[in-house]
Short mmCIF file of C-alpha atoms in Angstrom, two decimals:
data_model
loop_
_atom_site.label_atom_id
_atom_site.label_comp_id
_atom_site.label_asym_id
_atom_site.label_seq_id
_atom_site.Cartn_x
_atom_site.Cartn_y
_atom_site.Cartn_z
CA MET D 1 20.22 52.78 -15.03
CA PRO D 2 21.79 49.30 -15.18
CA GLN D 3 20.08 46.55 -17.06
CA LYS D 4 18.77 43.64 -15.04
CA GLU D 5 20.13 41.01 -17.42
CA MET D 6 23.61 40.79 -18.95
CA ARG D 7 24.57 39.38 -22.28
CA ASP D 8 26.92 36.40 -22.38
CA GLY D 9 30.49 37.46 -21.81
CA GLU D 10 29.59 41.04 -20.96
CA ILE D 11 31.58 42.51 -18.05
CA PRO D 12 29.77 45.07 -15.81
CA ASP D 13 31.20 48.63 -15.88
CA VAL D 14 32.13 48.88 -12.21
CA ASP D 15 33.53 52.40 -12.53
CA PHE D 16 30.28 53.70 -14.04
CA ILE D 17 28.25 51.97 -11.34
CA LYS D 18 30.36 53.55 -8.60
CA SER D 19 30.24 56.98 -10.26
CA HIS D 20 26.47 56.96 -10.69
CA SER D 21 25.97 55.63 -7.18
CA GLN D 22 28.11 58.45 -5.79
CA LYS D 23 26.12 60.97 -7.83
CA LEU D 24 22.85 59.74 -6.30
CA GLU D 25 24.38 59.87 -2.82
CA ASP D 26 25.52 63.46 -3.38
CA GLU D 27 22.05 64.48 -4.57
CA LEU D 28 20.50 62.85 -1.51
CA GLN D 29 22.95 64.66 0.75
CA LYS D 30 22.12 68.03 -0.85
CA LEU D 31 18.40 67.41 -0.41
CA GLY D 32 19.04 66.40 3.21
CA LEU D 33 20.87 69.69 3.79
CA LYS D 34 17.94 71.59 2.24
CA ILE D 35 15.55 69.78 4.59
CA LYS D 36 17.68 70.79 7.56
CA HIS D 37 17.84 74.38 6.27
CA HIS D 38 14.04 74.69 6.10
CA GLU D 39 13.62 72.92 9.45
CA ASP D 40 16.04 75.39 11.04
CA ASN D 41 14.15 78.29 9.44
CA LEU D 42 10.86 76.97 10.82
CA LYS D 43 12.38 76.57 14.26
CA PHE D 44 13.66 80.17 14.18
CA LEU D 45 10.36 81.60 12.89
CA LYS D 46 8.30 79.74 15.48
CA ALA D 47 10.63 80.94 18.25
CA GLN D 48 10.06 84.50 17.04
CA MET D 49 6.31 83.95 17.01
CA ASN D 50 6.41 82.62 20.58
CA SER D 51 8.38 85.69 21.66
CA ILE D 52 5.87 87.99 19.97
CA ASP D 53 2.98 86.10 21.59
CA GLU D 54 4.52 86.71 25.02
CA SER D 55 4.99 90.42 24.24
CA ILE D 56 1.40 90.70 22.99
CA LEU D 57 0.13 89.05 26.17
CA ASP D 58 2.13 91.47 28.35
CA MET D 59 0.76 94.47 26.41
CA GLN D 60 -2.80 93.17 26.62
CA VAL D 61 -2.43 92.80 30.40
CA ASN D 62 -1.13 96.38 30.71
CA LEU D 63 -3.95 97.75 28.57
CA GLY D 64 -6.48 95.72 30.54
CA LYS D 65 -5.23 97.23 33.78
CA TYR D 66 -5.58 100.75 32.38
CA HIS D 67 -9.07 100.27 30.94
CA SER D 68 -10.34 98.54 34.08
CA SER D 69 -9.14 101.47 36.21
CA ALA D 70 -10.32 104.20 33.82
CA GLY D 71 -13.02 106.52 35.06
CA ALA D 72 -16.45 107.20 33.63
CA VAL D 73 -16.82 108.50 30.07
CA ASP D 74 -16.67 112.30 29.97
CA ASN D 75 -19.14 114.54 28.18
CA ASP D 76 -16.99 114.97 25.06
CA ASP D 77 -16.63 111.20 24.65
CA PHE D 78 -20.38 110.78 25.15
CA SER D 79 -21.04 113.46 22.53
CA ALA D 80 -18.72 111.76 20.03
CA THR D 81 -20.36 108.40 20.69
CA ASN D 82 -23.82 109.91 20.29
CA THR D 83 -22.84 111.58 16.97
CA GLU D 84 -21.41 108.30 15.69
CA LYS D 85 -24.67 106.58 16.63
CA GLN D 86 -26.58 109.13 14.53
CA THR D 87 -24.29 108.42 11.58
CA ILE D 88 -24.92 104.67 11.87
CA GLU D 89 -28.68 105.28 12.02
CA SER D 90 -28.43 107.31 8.81
CA ILE D 91 -26.55 104.49 7.09
CA LEU D 92 -29.10 101.92 8.23
CA LYS D 93 -31.82 103.93 6.50
CA GLN D 94 -30.13 103.21 3.15
CA GLU D 95 -31.97 99.90 2.96
CA GLN D 96 -31.02 98.86 -0.57
CA SER D 97 -27.36 99.78 -0.34
CA ALA D 98 -24.29 97.63 0.31
CA ALA D 99 -23.32 100.00 3.13
CA GLY D 100 -26.73 99.57 4.79
CA ILE D 101 -26.51 95.76 4.64
CA MET D 102 -22.95 95.69 5.93
CA CYS D 103 -23.81 98.15 8.71
CA GLN D 104 -26.76 96.04 9.84
CA LEU D 105 -24.55 92.95 9.93
CA LYS D 106 -21.89 94.74 11.98
CA VAL D 107 -24.39 96.31 14.40
CA TYR D 108 -27.00 93.58 14.93
CA HIS D 109 -25.22 90.39 13.87
CA ALA D 110 -21.61 91.09 14.88
CA VAL D 111 -20.82 87.59 16.22
CA GLN D 112 -22.16 85.79 13.16
CA ALA D 113 -20.65 88.32 10.77
CA SER D 114 -17.17 87.89 12.26
CA LYS D 115 -17.21 84.22 11.25
CA LEU D 116 -18.24 84.76 7.63
CA PRO D 117 -15.49 84.67 4.93
CA LEU D 118 -16.98 87.66 3.10
CA THR D 119 -17.04 89.94 6.18
CA LYS D 120 -13.88 88.96 8.08
CA ASP D 121 -11.72 90.89 5.60
CA VAL D 122 -13.93 94.00 5.56
CA LEU D 123 -12.57 97.04 7.41
CA GLY D 124 -15.22 99.68 6.89
CA ILE D 125 -18.93 100.18 6.43
CA VAL D 126 -19.78 103.32 4.46
CA ALA D 127 -17.07 102.73 1.90
CA THR D 128 -16.72 98.97 1.97
CA LEU D 129 -13.03 98.28 2.47
CA GLY D 130 -11.46 94.92 1.68
CA LYS D 131 -7.90 94.33 2.81
CA THR D 132 -7.07 91.84 0.04
CA TYR D 133 -8.44 90.88 -3.34
CA GLU D 134 -9.48 87.49 -1.95
CA GLY D 135 -11.74 89.33 0.49
CA VAL D 136 -13.19 91.42 -2.33
CA LYS D 137 -14.02 88.31 -4.38
CA GLU D 138 -16.04 86.91 -1.48
CA LEU D 139 -18.48 89.82 -1.70
CA GLU D 140 -19.89 88.83 -5.07
CA LYS D 141 -20.03 85.74 -7.30
CA TYR D 142 -21.10 85.21 -10.92
CA ASP D 143 -22.63 82.29 -12.82
CA LYS D 144 -21.41 80.88 -16.14
CA GLU D 145 -23.32 83.55 -18.06
CA GLY D 146 -21.65 86.33 -16.07
CA MET D 147 -24.78 87.19 -14.10
CA ILE D 148 -24.64 87.97 -10.37
CA ASP D 149 -25.45 85.00 -8.13
CA LYS D 150 -28.00 86.60 -5.80
CA SER D 151 -27.75 83.69 -3.34
CA TYR D 152 -24.06 84.30 -2.64
CA GLY D 153 -21.96 87.00 -0.98
CA LEU D 154 -23.40 90.34 0.05
CA HIS D 155 -26.53 89.80 -2.07
CA GLY D 156 -27.24 86.52 -0.26
CA LEU D 157 -26.64 88.07 3.14
CA GLY D 158 -28.93 91.00 2.36
CA LYS D 159 -31.68 88.60 1.36
CA ALA D 160 -31.18 86.59 4.56
CA ILE D 161 -31.70 89.65 6.79
CA GLY D 162 -34.59 91.06 4.78
CA ARG D 163 -32.69 93.67 2.74
CA HIS D 164 -32.54 93.72 -1.05
CA LEU D 165 -29.28 95.01 -2.52
CA ASP D 166 -29.98 97.16 -5.55
CA GLY D 167 -27.55 98.86 -7.92
CA ARG D 168 -23.77 99.08 -7.88
CA TYR D 169 -21.49 99.60 -4.90
CA LEU D 170 -17.83 100.47 -4.62
CA VAL D 171 -15.25 98.27 -2.92
CA PHE D 172 -11.72 99.44 -2.25
CA CYS D 173 -9.03 96.74 -2.13
CA ILE D 174 -6.49 98.30 0.24
CA GLU D 175 -3.60 96.02 -0.76
CA ASN D 176 -3.94 97.04 -4.42
CA LEU D 177 -4.03 100.81 -3.84
CA ARG D 178 -0.84 102.71 -4.65
CA PRO D 179 0.25 104.29 -1.34
CA TYR D 180 1.53 107.81 -0.69
CA ILE D 181 5.30 107.93 -1.06
CA GLY D 182 6.75 110.63 1.14
CA GLU D 183 7.35 111.81 4.67
CA PHE D 184 4.89 112.07 7.57
CA VAL D 185 4.43 114.97 9.96
CA PRO D 186 7.06 114.43 12.70
CA GLU D 187 5.82 113.23 16.10
CA ASP D 188 2.20 113.24 14.93
CA PRO D 189 0.27 110.32 16.51
CA GLN D 190 -2.22 110.57 13.62
CA ARG D 191 0.57 110.05 11.03
CA ARG D 192 -0.55 112.97 8.84
CA LEU D 193 1.14 113.35 5.49
CA ALA D 194 3.86 116.00 5.19
CA LEU D 195 2.38 117.67 2.11
CA LEU D 196 3.74 120.99 0.90
CA LYS D 197 1.09 123.61 1.74
CA PRO D 198 0.27 126.43 -0.68
CA ARG D 199 2.04 129.72 0.03
CA LEU D 200 1.67 133.29 -1.16
CA PRO D 201 4.81 135.19 -2.26
CA ASN D 202 5.09 136.58 1.29
CA GLY D 203 5.11 133.05 2.73
CA ASP D 204 1.58 133.13 4.20
CA PRO D 205 -1.05 130.53 3.22
CA PRO D 206 -3.93 131.70 0.97
CA PRO D 207 -6.75 133.36 2.99
CA GLY D 208 -9.22 130.77 4.27
CA PHE D 209 -6.94 127.77 3.65
CA ILE D 210 -7.50 125.17 6.37
CA ASP D 211 -5.60 122.03 5.36
CA PHE D 212 -5.49 119.17 2.91
CA ALA D 213 -8.59 116.96 3.14
CA VAL D 214 -6.50 113.81 3.57
CA ASN D 215 -5.01 115.25 6.78
CA MET D 216 -8.32 116.44 8.26
CA ILE D 217 -9.60 112.90 8.81
CA ASP D 218 -9.22 111.56 12.33
CA VAL D 219 -8.28 107.93 11.64
CA ASP D 220 -9.03 105.26 14.23
CA GLN D 221 -5.91 104.18 16.09
CA MET D 222 -6.22 100.61 14.82
CA HIS D 223 -6.14 101.80 11.20
CA LEU D 224 -3.20 104.23 11.35
CA SER D 225 -0.62 101.64 10.30
CA CYS D 226 -0.03 97.98 9.54
CA ILE D 227 -3.25 97.53 7.57
CA THR D 228 -1.43 96.20 4.49
CA ALA D 229 1.33 93.62 4.24
CA SER D 230 3.74 96.51 3.59
CA GLY D 231 2.77 98.18 6.87
CA HIS D 232 0.75 101.06 5.39
CA GLY D 233 -2.29 102.56 7.12
CA LEU D 234 -5.59 103.93 5.81
CA ARG D 235 -4.44 107.54 5.47
CA GLU D 236 -1.62 106.88 2.99
CA THR D 237 -3.60 104.26 1.04
CA LEU D 238 -7.39 104.70 0.92
CA PHE D 239 -7.72 108.38 1.87
CA TYR D 240 -4.74 109.51 -0.21
CA ASN D 241 -6.22 107.73 -3.25
CA LEU D 242 -9.59 109.37 -2.59
CA PHE D 243 -8.43 112.91 -1.84
CA SER D 244 -4.80 113.16 -2.96
CA ARG D 245 -3.89 116.86 -2.46
CA LEU D 246 -7.46 118.17 -2.32
CA GLN D 247 -7.44 121.49 -0.40
CA VAL D 248 -10.08 122.66 2.08
CA TYR D 249 -11.10 126.33 2.46
CA LYS D 250 -13.50 128.13 4.80
CA THR D 251 -15.72 129.65 2.09
CA ARG D 252 -16.39 129.48 -1.65
CA SER D 253 -14.95 132.97 -1.98
CA ASP D 254 -11.69 131.88 -0.35
CA MET D 255 -11.56 128.84 -2.63
CA LEU D 256 -12.11 130.90 -5.79
CA ARG D 257 -9.46 133.43 -4.81
CA ALA D 258 -6.99 130.56 -4.38
CA LEU D 259 -7.51 129.15 -7.91
CA PRO D 260 -3.81 129.50 -8.90
CA PHE D 261 -2.86 127.22 -6.00
CA LEU D 262 -5.42 124.45 -6.64
CA SER D 263 -3.42 121.76 -8.40
CA GLU D 264 -5.80 118.91 -7.50
CA GLY D 265 -9.08 120.61 -6.65
CA ALA D 266 -10.63 122.05 -3.50
CA ILE D 267 -13.75 122.16 -1.35
CA SER D 268 -15.10 124.71 1.09
CA LEU D 269 -16.96 124.36 4.38
CA ASP D 270 -20.02 126.09 2.93
CA GLY D 271 -20.41 123.49 0.17
CA GLY D 272 -18.18 124.70 -2.65
CA ILE D 273 -16.55 121.98 -4.77
CA MET D 274 -14.03 122.38 -7.58
CA LYS D 275 -12.19 119.57 -9.33
CA SER D 276 -8.66 119.91 -10.63
CA SER D 277 -9.94 120.09 -14.20
CA GLY D 278 -11.78 123.34 -13.42
CA LEU D 279 -15.13 121.60 -13.05
CA PHE D 280 -17.37 123.29 -10.46
CA TYR D 281 -20.22 121.64 -8.54
CA LEU D 282 -23.03 124.16 -8.07
CA GLY D 283 -26.27 124.08 -6.09
CA GLY D 284 -27.15 123.35 -2.47
CA ARG D 285 -26.18 120.43 -0.28
CA ASN D 286 -29.51 119.82 1.48
CA SER D 287 -29.86 116.35 -0.09
CA ILE D 288 -26.93 114.88 1.85
CA GLU D 289 -28.30 111.87 3.76
CA VAL D 290 -25.24 110.70 5.69
CA ILE D 291 -23.14 113.17 7.68
CA PHE D 292 -20.02 111.96 9.41
CA PRO D 293 -19.25 112.73 13.06
CA ILE D 294 -16.87 115.58 13.86
CA SER D 295 -13.83 114.67 15.91
CA SER D 296 -12.06 117.01 18.27
CA GLY D 297 -8.81 115.59 16.95
CA ILE D 298 -7.55 115.18 20.52
CA SER D 299 -7.12 111.69 21.89
CA ARG D 300 -8.45 111.09 25.38
CA LEU D 301 -5.95 108.28 25.95
CA PRO D 302 -2.60 108.93 27.69
CA THR D 303 0.47 108.93 25.44
CA ASP D 304 1.92 105.77 26.98
CA VAL D 305 -1.36 103.91 26.38
CA LEU D 306 -1.40 105.06 22.75
CA GLU D 307 2.17 103.87 22.36
CA ILE D 308 1.29 100.45 23.80
CA GLU D 309 -1.71 100.15 21.46
CA GLU D 310 0.46 101.06 18.47
CA GLN D 311 3.15 98.58 19.55
CA LEU D 312 0.47 95.94 20.03
CA LYS D 313 -0.83 96.51 16.52
CA VAL D 314 2.70 96.37 15.08
CA MET D 315 3.33 93.12 16.97
CA ARG D 316 0.16 91.58 15.57
CA TRP D 317 1.15 92.72 12.09
CA GLN D 318 4.61 91.17 12.54
CA LYS D 319 3.00 87.95 13.70
CA GLU D 320 0.86 87.85 10.55
CA ARG D 321 3.97 88.28 8.42
CA LEU D 322 5.79 85.56 10.38
CA LEU D 323 2.82 83.25 9.94
CA GLU D 324 3.04 83.82 6.18
CA ASP D 325 6.77 83.00 6.33
CA VAL D 326 6.04 79.83 8.33
CA GLN D 327 3.46 78.68 5.79
CA ARG D 328 5.90 79.36 2.95
CA GLU D 329 8.70 77.44 4.69
CA GLU D 330 6.38 74.52 5.43
CA THR D 331 5.41 74.35 1.75
CA LEU D 332 9.07 74.39 0.70
CA LEU D 333 9.95 71.79 3.33
CA ASN D 334 7.20 69.43 2.19
CA HIS D 335 8.32 69.85 -1.43
CA VAL D 336 11.95 69.04 -0.59
CA LYS D 337 10.90 66.06 1.54
CA THR D 338 8.92 64.71 -1.41
CA MET D 339 11.97 65.14 -3.66
CA PHE D 340 14.15 63.41 -1.05
CA SER D 341 11.76 60.47 -0.79
CA THR D 342 11.64 60.08 -4.59
CA LYS D 343 15.42 60.31 -4.91
CA LYS D 344 15.88 57.82 -2.07
CA GLU D 345 13.61 55.29 -3.81
CA GLU D 346 15.62 55.79 -7.01
CA TYR D 347 18.88 55.26 -5.10
CA VAL D 348 17.69 52.09 -3.32
CA LYS D 349 16.36 50.67 -6.59
CA TYR D 350 19.68 51.44 -8.29
CA LEU D 351 21.66 49.68 -5.55
CA ARG D 352 19.42 46.63 -5.78
CA GLU D 353 19.72 46.39 -9.56
CA THR D 354 23.50 46.97 -9.61
CA ALA D 355 23.94 44.30 -6.92
CA GLN D 356 22.16 41.80 -9.17
CA ILE D 357 24.33 42.82 -12.14
CA LEU D 358 27.53 42.44 -10.14
CA GLN D 359 26.44 39.03 -8.90
CA GLN D 360 25.73 37.92 -12.48
CA GLY D 361 29.12 39.19 -13.57
CA ALA D 362 30.95 37.44 -10.71
CA SER D 363 29.30 34.10 -11.47
CA ARG D 364 30.60 34.23 -15.06
CA ILE D 365 34.21 35.02 -14.27
#
């Protein structure tokens, strides 16, 4: 930076002044180009978001037309709904559990619950599922001594609706689960995992083998894909982490005969359980308090409607990713604009000071 005052007889270094001035101009120009780059990115991203919004609207209209013209619920649908209702009633009876509190919020206080930070990121009820770690942190808070703050999170909500949360509860953070890496069953709307099934030397499956537990779950359409930022669904994240390659057999006898094929444990329909380590669970299963509804595994919706719903979900997922990109670009743009403003002030100040120096030099020549 030039000095504001010159010593007697000192001649200003004009070449240095011009060189440094040009350097500041070049830096300003580069920052200006960066600003334009981020502004162009934002313009492109927002145009994509507008296009996706239009597509989402068209799909919602098409789905609305189908659902408004659909006939009455058939007996199978009524039966499934009734069984699901029984499951929810069983969960509600677990008064001092996290699942019971969350279920009551979802069933009886759905509108209020949808607006709360600690419930908006929750996907499930029985096993409380948080999409991100930020959502998990909202469920529980601790004081300076490391004790649970009973007035905050799920504990506070339970207290507000007359339920006391007692003991521990498990929360799965979907984003942090390591997903299944492999192929899916081709043309399967349920996106079942293409796991290698056990085979006898003659090529037949072991007697009584039904399937892998992870593939026997009928996942809701909205949870089949695009749950995580990477596009994964519940089957290849949560359920694969829970069950892995757990095999299901018809009877205990079938399961025991298939011991050489049980790499990661097995269960049987009559209550047999064996872990991969060779640990057996013995005794009856009469103490089970929550039984999940059985699905026919056959969707009642037409294929084209299922495809639209899947496309709609993918579009919404893409919009979420674009929104993240927009927020990132806006942050970068604001940062570069701040740098540009600072550099501009430095440049203007330099021009003002060098002008004074040159005037002093000219008056002494």
